[in-house]
CSV table of C-alpha atoms in Angstrom, one decimal:
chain,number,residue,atom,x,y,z
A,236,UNK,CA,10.4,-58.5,3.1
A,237,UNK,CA,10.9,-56.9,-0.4
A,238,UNK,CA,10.3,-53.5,-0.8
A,239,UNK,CA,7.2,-52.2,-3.1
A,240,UNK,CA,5.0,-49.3,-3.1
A,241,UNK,CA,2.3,-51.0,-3.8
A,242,UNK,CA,-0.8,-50.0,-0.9
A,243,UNK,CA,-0.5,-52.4,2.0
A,244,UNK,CA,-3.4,-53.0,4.1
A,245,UNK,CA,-2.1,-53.1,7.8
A,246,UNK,CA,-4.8,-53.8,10.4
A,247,UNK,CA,-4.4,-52.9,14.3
A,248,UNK,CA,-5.0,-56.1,16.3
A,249,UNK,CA,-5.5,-53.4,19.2
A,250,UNK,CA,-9.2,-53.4,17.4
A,251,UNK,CA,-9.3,-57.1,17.8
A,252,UNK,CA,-10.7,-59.1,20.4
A,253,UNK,CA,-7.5,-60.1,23.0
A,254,UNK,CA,-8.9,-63.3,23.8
A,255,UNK,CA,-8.7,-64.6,20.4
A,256,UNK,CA,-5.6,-63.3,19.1
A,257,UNK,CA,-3.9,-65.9,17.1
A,258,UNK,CA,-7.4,-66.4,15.4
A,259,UNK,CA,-8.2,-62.7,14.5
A,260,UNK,CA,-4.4,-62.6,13.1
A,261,UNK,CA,-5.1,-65.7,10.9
A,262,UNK,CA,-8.8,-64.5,10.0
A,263,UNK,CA,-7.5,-61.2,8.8
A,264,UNK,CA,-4.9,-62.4,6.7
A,265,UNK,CA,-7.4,-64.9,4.8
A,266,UNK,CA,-9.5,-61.7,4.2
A,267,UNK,CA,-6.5,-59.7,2.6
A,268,UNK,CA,-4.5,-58.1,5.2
A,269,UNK,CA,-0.8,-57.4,3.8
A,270,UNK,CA,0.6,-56.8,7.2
A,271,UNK,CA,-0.6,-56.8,10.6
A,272,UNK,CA,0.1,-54.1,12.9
A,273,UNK,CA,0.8,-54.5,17.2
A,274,UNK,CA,0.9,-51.0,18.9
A,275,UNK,CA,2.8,-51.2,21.9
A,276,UNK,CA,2.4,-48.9,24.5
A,277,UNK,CA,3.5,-48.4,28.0
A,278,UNK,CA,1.1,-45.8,29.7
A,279,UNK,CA,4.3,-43.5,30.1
A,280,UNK,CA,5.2,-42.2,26.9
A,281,UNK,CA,1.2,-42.8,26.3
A,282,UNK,CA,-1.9,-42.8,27.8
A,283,UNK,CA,-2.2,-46.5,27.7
A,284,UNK,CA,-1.1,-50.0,28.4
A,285,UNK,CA,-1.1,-52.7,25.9
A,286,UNK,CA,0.9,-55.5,24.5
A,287,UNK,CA,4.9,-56.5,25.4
A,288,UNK,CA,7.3,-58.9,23.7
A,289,UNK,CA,5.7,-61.9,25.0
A,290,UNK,CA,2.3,-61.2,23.4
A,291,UNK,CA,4.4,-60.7,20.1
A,292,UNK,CA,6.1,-64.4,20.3
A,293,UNK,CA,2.5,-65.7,21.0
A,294,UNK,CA,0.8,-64.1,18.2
A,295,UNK,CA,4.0,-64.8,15.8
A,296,UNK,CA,3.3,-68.5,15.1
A,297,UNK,CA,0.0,-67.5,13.5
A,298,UNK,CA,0.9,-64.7,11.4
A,299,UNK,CA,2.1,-65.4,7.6
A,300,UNK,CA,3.4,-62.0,6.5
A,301,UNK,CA,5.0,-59.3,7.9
A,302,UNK,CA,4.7,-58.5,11.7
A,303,UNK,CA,4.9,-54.5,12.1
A,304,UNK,CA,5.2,-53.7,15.5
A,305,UNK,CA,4.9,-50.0,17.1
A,306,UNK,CA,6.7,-48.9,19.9
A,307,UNK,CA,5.0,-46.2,21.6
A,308,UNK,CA,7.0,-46.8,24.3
A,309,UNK,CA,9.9,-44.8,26.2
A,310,UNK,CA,12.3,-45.8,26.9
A,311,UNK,CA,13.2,-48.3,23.7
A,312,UNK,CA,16.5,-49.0,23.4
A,313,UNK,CA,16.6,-52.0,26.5
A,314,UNK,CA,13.3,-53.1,24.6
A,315,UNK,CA,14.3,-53.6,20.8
A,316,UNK,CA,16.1,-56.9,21.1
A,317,UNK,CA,13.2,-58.4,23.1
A,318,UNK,CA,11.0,-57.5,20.3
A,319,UNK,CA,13.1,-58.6,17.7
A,320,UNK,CA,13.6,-62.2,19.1
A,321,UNK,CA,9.7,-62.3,19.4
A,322,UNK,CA,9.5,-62.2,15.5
A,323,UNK,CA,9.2,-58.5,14.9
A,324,UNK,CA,10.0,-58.0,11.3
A,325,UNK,CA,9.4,-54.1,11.2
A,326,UNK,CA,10.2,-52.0,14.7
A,327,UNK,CA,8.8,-48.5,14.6
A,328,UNK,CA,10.2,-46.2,17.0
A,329,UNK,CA,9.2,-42.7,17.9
A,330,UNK,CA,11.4,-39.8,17.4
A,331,UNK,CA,9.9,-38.2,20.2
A,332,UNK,CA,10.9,-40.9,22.4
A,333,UNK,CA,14.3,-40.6,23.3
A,334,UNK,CA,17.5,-38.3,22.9
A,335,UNK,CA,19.4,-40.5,20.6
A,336,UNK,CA,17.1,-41.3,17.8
A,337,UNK,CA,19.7,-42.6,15.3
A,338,UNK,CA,21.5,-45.1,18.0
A,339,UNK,CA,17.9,-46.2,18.6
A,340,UNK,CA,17.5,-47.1,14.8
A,341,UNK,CA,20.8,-48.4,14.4
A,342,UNK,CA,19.8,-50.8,17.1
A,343,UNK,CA,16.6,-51.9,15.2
A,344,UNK,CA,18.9,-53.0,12.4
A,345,UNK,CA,21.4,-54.4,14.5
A,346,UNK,CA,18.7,-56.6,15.9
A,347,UNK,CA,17.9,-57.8,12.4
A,348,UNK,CA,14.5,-55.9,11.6
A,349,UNK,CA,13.4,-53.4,9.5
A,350,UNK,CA,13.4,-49.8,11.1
A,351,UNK,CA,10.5,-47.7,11.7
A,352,UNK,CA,10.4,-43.9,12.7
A,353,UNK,CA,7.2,-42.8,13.9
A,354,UNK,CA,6.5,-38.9,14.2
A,355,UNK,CA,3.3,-37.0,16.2
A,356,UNK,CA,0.9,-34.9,14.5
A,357,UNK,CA,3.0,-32.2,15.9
A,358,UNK,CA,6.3,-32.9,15.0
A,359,UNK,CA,7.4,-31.4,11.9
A,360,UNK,CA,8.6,-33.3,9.0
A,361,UNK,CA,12.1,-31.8,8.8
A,362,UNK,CA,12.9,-33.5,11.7
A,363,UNK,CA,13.5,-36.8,9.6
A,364,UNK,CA,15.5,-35.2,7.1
A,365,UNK,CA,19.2,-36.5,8.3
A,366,UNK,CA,17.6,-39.6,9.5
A,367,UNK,CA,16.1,-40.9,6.1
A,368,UNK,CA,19.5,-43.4,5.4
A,369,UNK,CA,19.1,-44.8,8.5
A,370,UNK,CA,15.1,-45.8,8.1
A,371,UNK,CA,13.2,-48.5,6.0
A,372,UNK,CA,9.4,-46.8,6.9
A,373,UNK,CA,8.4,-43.6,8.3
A,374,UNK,CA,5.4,-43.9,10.1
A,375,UNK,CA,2.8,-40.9,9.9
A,376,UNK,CA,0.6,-40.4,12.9
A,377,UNK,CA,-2.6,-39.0,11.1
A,378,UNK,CA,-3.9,-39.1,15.4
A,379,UNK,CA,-2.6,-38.2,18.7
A,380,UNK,CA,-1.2,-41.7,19.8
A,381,UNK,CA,-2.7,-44.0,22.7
A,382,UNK,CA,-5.9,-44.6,21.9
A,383,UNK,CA,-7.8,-46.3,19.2
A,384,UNK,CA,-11.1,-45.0,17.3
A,385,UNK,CA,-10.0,-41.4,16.9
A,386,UNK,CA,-10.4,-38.7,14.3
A,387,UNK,CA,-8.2,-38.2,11.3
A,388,UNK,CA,-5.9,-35.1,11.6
A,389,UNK,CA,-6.0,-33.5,8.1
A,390,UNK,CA,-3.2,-31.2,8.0
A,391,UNK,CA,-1.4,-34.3,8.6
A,392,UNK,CA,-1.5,-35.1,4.4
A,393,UNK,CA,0.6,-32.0,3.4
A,394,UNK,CA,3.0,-33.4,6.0
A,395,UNK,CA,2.8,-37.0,4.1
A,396,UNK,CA,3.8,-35.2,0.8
A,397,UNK,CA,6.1,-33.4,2.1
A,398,UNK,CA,7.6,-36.3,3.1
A,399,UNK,CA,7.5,-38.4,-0.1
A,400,UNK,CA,9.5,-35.5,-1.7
A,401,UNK,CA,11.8,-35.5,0.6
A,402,UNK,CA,12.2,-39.7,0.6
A,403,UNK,CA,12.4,-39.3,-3.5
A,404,UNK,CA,14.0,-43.0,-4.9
A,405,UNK,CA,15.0,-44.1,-1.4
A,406,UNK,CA,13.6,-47.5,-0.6
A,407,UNK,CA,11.5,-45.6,2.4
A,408,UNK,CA,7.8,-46.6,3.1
A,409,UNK,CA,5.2,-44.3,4.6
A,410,UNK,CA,2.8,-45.4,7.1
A,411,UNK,CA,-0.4,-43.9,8.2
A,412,UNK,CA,-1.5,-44.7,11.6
A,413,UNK,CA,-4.9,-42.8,12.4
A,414,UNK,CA,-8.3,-42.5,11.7
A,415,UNK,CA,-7.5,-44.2,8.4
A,416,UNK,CA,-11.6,-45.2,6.9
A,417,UNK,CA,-12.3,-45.0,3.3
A,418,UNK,CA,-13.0,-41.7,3.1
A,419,UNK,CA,-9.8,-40.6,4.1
A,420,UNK,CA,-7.4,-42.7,2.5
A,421,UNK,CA,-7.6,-41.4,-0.7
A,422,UNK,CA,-6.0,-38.2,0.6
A,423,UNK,CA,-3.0,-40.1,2.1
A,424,UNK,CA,-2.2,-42.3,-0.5
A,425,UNK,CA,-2.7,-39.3,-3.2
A,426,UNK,CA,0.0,-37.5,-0.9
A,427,UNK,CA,2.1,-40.8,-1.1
A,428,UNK,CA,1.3,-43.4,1.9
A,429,UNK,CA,2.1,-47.0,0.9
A,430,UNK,CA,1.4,-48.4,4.2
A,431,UNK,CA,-2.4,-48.3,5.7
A,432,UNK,CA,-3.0,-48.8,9.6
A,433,UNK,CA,-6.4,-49.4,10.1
A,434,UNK,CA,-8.7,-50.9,13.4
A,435,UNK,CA,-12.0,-50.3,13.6
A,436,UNK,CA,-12.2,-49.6,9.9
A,437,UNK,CA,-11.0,-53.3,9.4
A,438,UNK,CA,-12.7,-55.2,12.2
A,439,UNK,CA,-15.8,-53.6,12.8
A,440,UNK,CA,-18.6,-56.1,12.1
A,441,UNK,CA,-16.5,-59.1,12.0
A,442,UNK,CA,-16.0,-61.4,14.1
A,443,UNK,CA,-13.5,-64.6,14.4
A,444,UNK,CA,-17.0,-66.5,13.9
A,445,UNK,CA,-17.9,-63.9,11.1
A,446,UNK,CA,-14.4,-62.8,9.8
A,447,UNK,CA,-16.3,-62.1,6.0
A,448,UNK,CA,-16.6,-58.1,7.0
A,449,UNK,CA,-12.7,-57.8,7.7
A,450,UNK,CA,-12.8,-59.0,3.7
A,451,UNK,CA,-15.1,-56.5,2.8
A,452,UNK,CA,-13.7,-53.5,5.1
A,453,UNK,CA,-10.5,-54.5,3.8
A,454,UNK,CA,-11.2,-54.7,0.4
A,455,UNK,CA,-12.9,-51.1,0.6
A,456,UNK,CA,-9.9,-49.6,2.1
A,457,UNK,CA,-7.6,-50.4,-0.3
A,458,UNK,CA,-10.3,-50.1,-3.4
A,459,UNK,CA,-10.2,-46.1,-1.9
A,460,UNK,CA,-6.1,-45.8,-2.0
A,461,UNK,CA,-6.1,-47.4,-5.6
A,462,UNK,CA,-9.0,-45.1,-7.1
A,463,UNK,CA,-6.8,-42.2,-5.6
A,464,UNK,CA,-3.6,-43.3,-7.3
């Protein structure tokens, strides 16, 4: 990975359909996708259960780019090498998730990926401030998380510039995860977002038969960031 600021498209295979995994994550690529996203989560820390290491390995083979993998998961430490050794190259963790936030990151690196941080709608953006050496990406939850299809939080975007200021010439991407659709990433990527989640918005209409209209959702998506730029 080489860092740029240029917008990254970054669908959610949690939008895609399970039993074709390794297809959807080669048809979305072919229709533009920069990165593809895997939420993890553990119906503990939230309200759902998902994908695990092994899932990761499986899909890894058919993924080109970058793998960015989400932890919504608590506890993480016993769970980043796993991860890691399944071909992670970004693992986001949340701050919320544990006590010792800057071990957990350390760890990330230590395992040889990139290190996320992932902070709620409701945690304040301060809380990153001594933690922004330790990071390569910040990830912005623009929704509650657990759940896929929800509704953009807007007073999330004064929290994404407050962040950029805050990053200034560190080599620190932000990632929005939530409700991300055309009409609301111009707002995010005006604020400073160089890294776009998206599910639905991507796959809806497509198919691994019919993958043209993750091209075309895709396309639109990042067509909105640039216009806002």
């Amino acid at each position: 990975m080489t860092f740029s600021r240029n917008i990254k498209i970054a669908p959610s295979i949690l939008s895609a359909d399970f039993a074709n995994f390794g297809a959807e994550c080669r048809a979305i690529e072919e229709q533009g996708a920069d990165w593809v996203h895997v939420d993890v989560m553990d119906g503990h820390f939230v309200p759902n259960i998902t994908f695990g290491p092994a899932t990761c390995a499986a899909i890894r083979p058919h993924i080109k780019g970058v793998m960015d993998v989400h932890l919504m998961i608590a506890p993480v430490d016993s769970y980043i090498d796993a991860f890691a050794q399944a071909g992670a190259d970004v693992i986001s963790a949340h701050l919320e998730a544990g006590p010792h936030i800057h071990r957990t990151l350390q760890a990330i690196r230590g395992a040889g990926a990139k290190a996320g941080l992932a902070i709620n709608p409701g945690t304040p953006v301060e809380a990153v401030e001594y933690l922004l050496d330790m990071v390569d990406l910040i990830c912005v939850m623009t929704v509650n998380p657990g759940f896929g299809g929800q509704k953009f939080i807007h007073s999330q975007v004064a929290k994404v510039a407050k962040l950029r200021a805050m990053i200034g010439d560190r080599p620190v991407h932000i990632e929005i995860d939530g409700g991300v659709t055309p009409e609301t990433v111009p707002l995010v990527a005006a604020a400073g977002a160089d890294v776009l989640v998206a599910g639905s918005a991507v796959f809806k209409g497509g198919s691994v038969g019919n993958p043209a209209p993750y091209g075309v959702n895709i396309a639109a998506i990042r067509a909105a960031a640039q216009d806002a730029l």
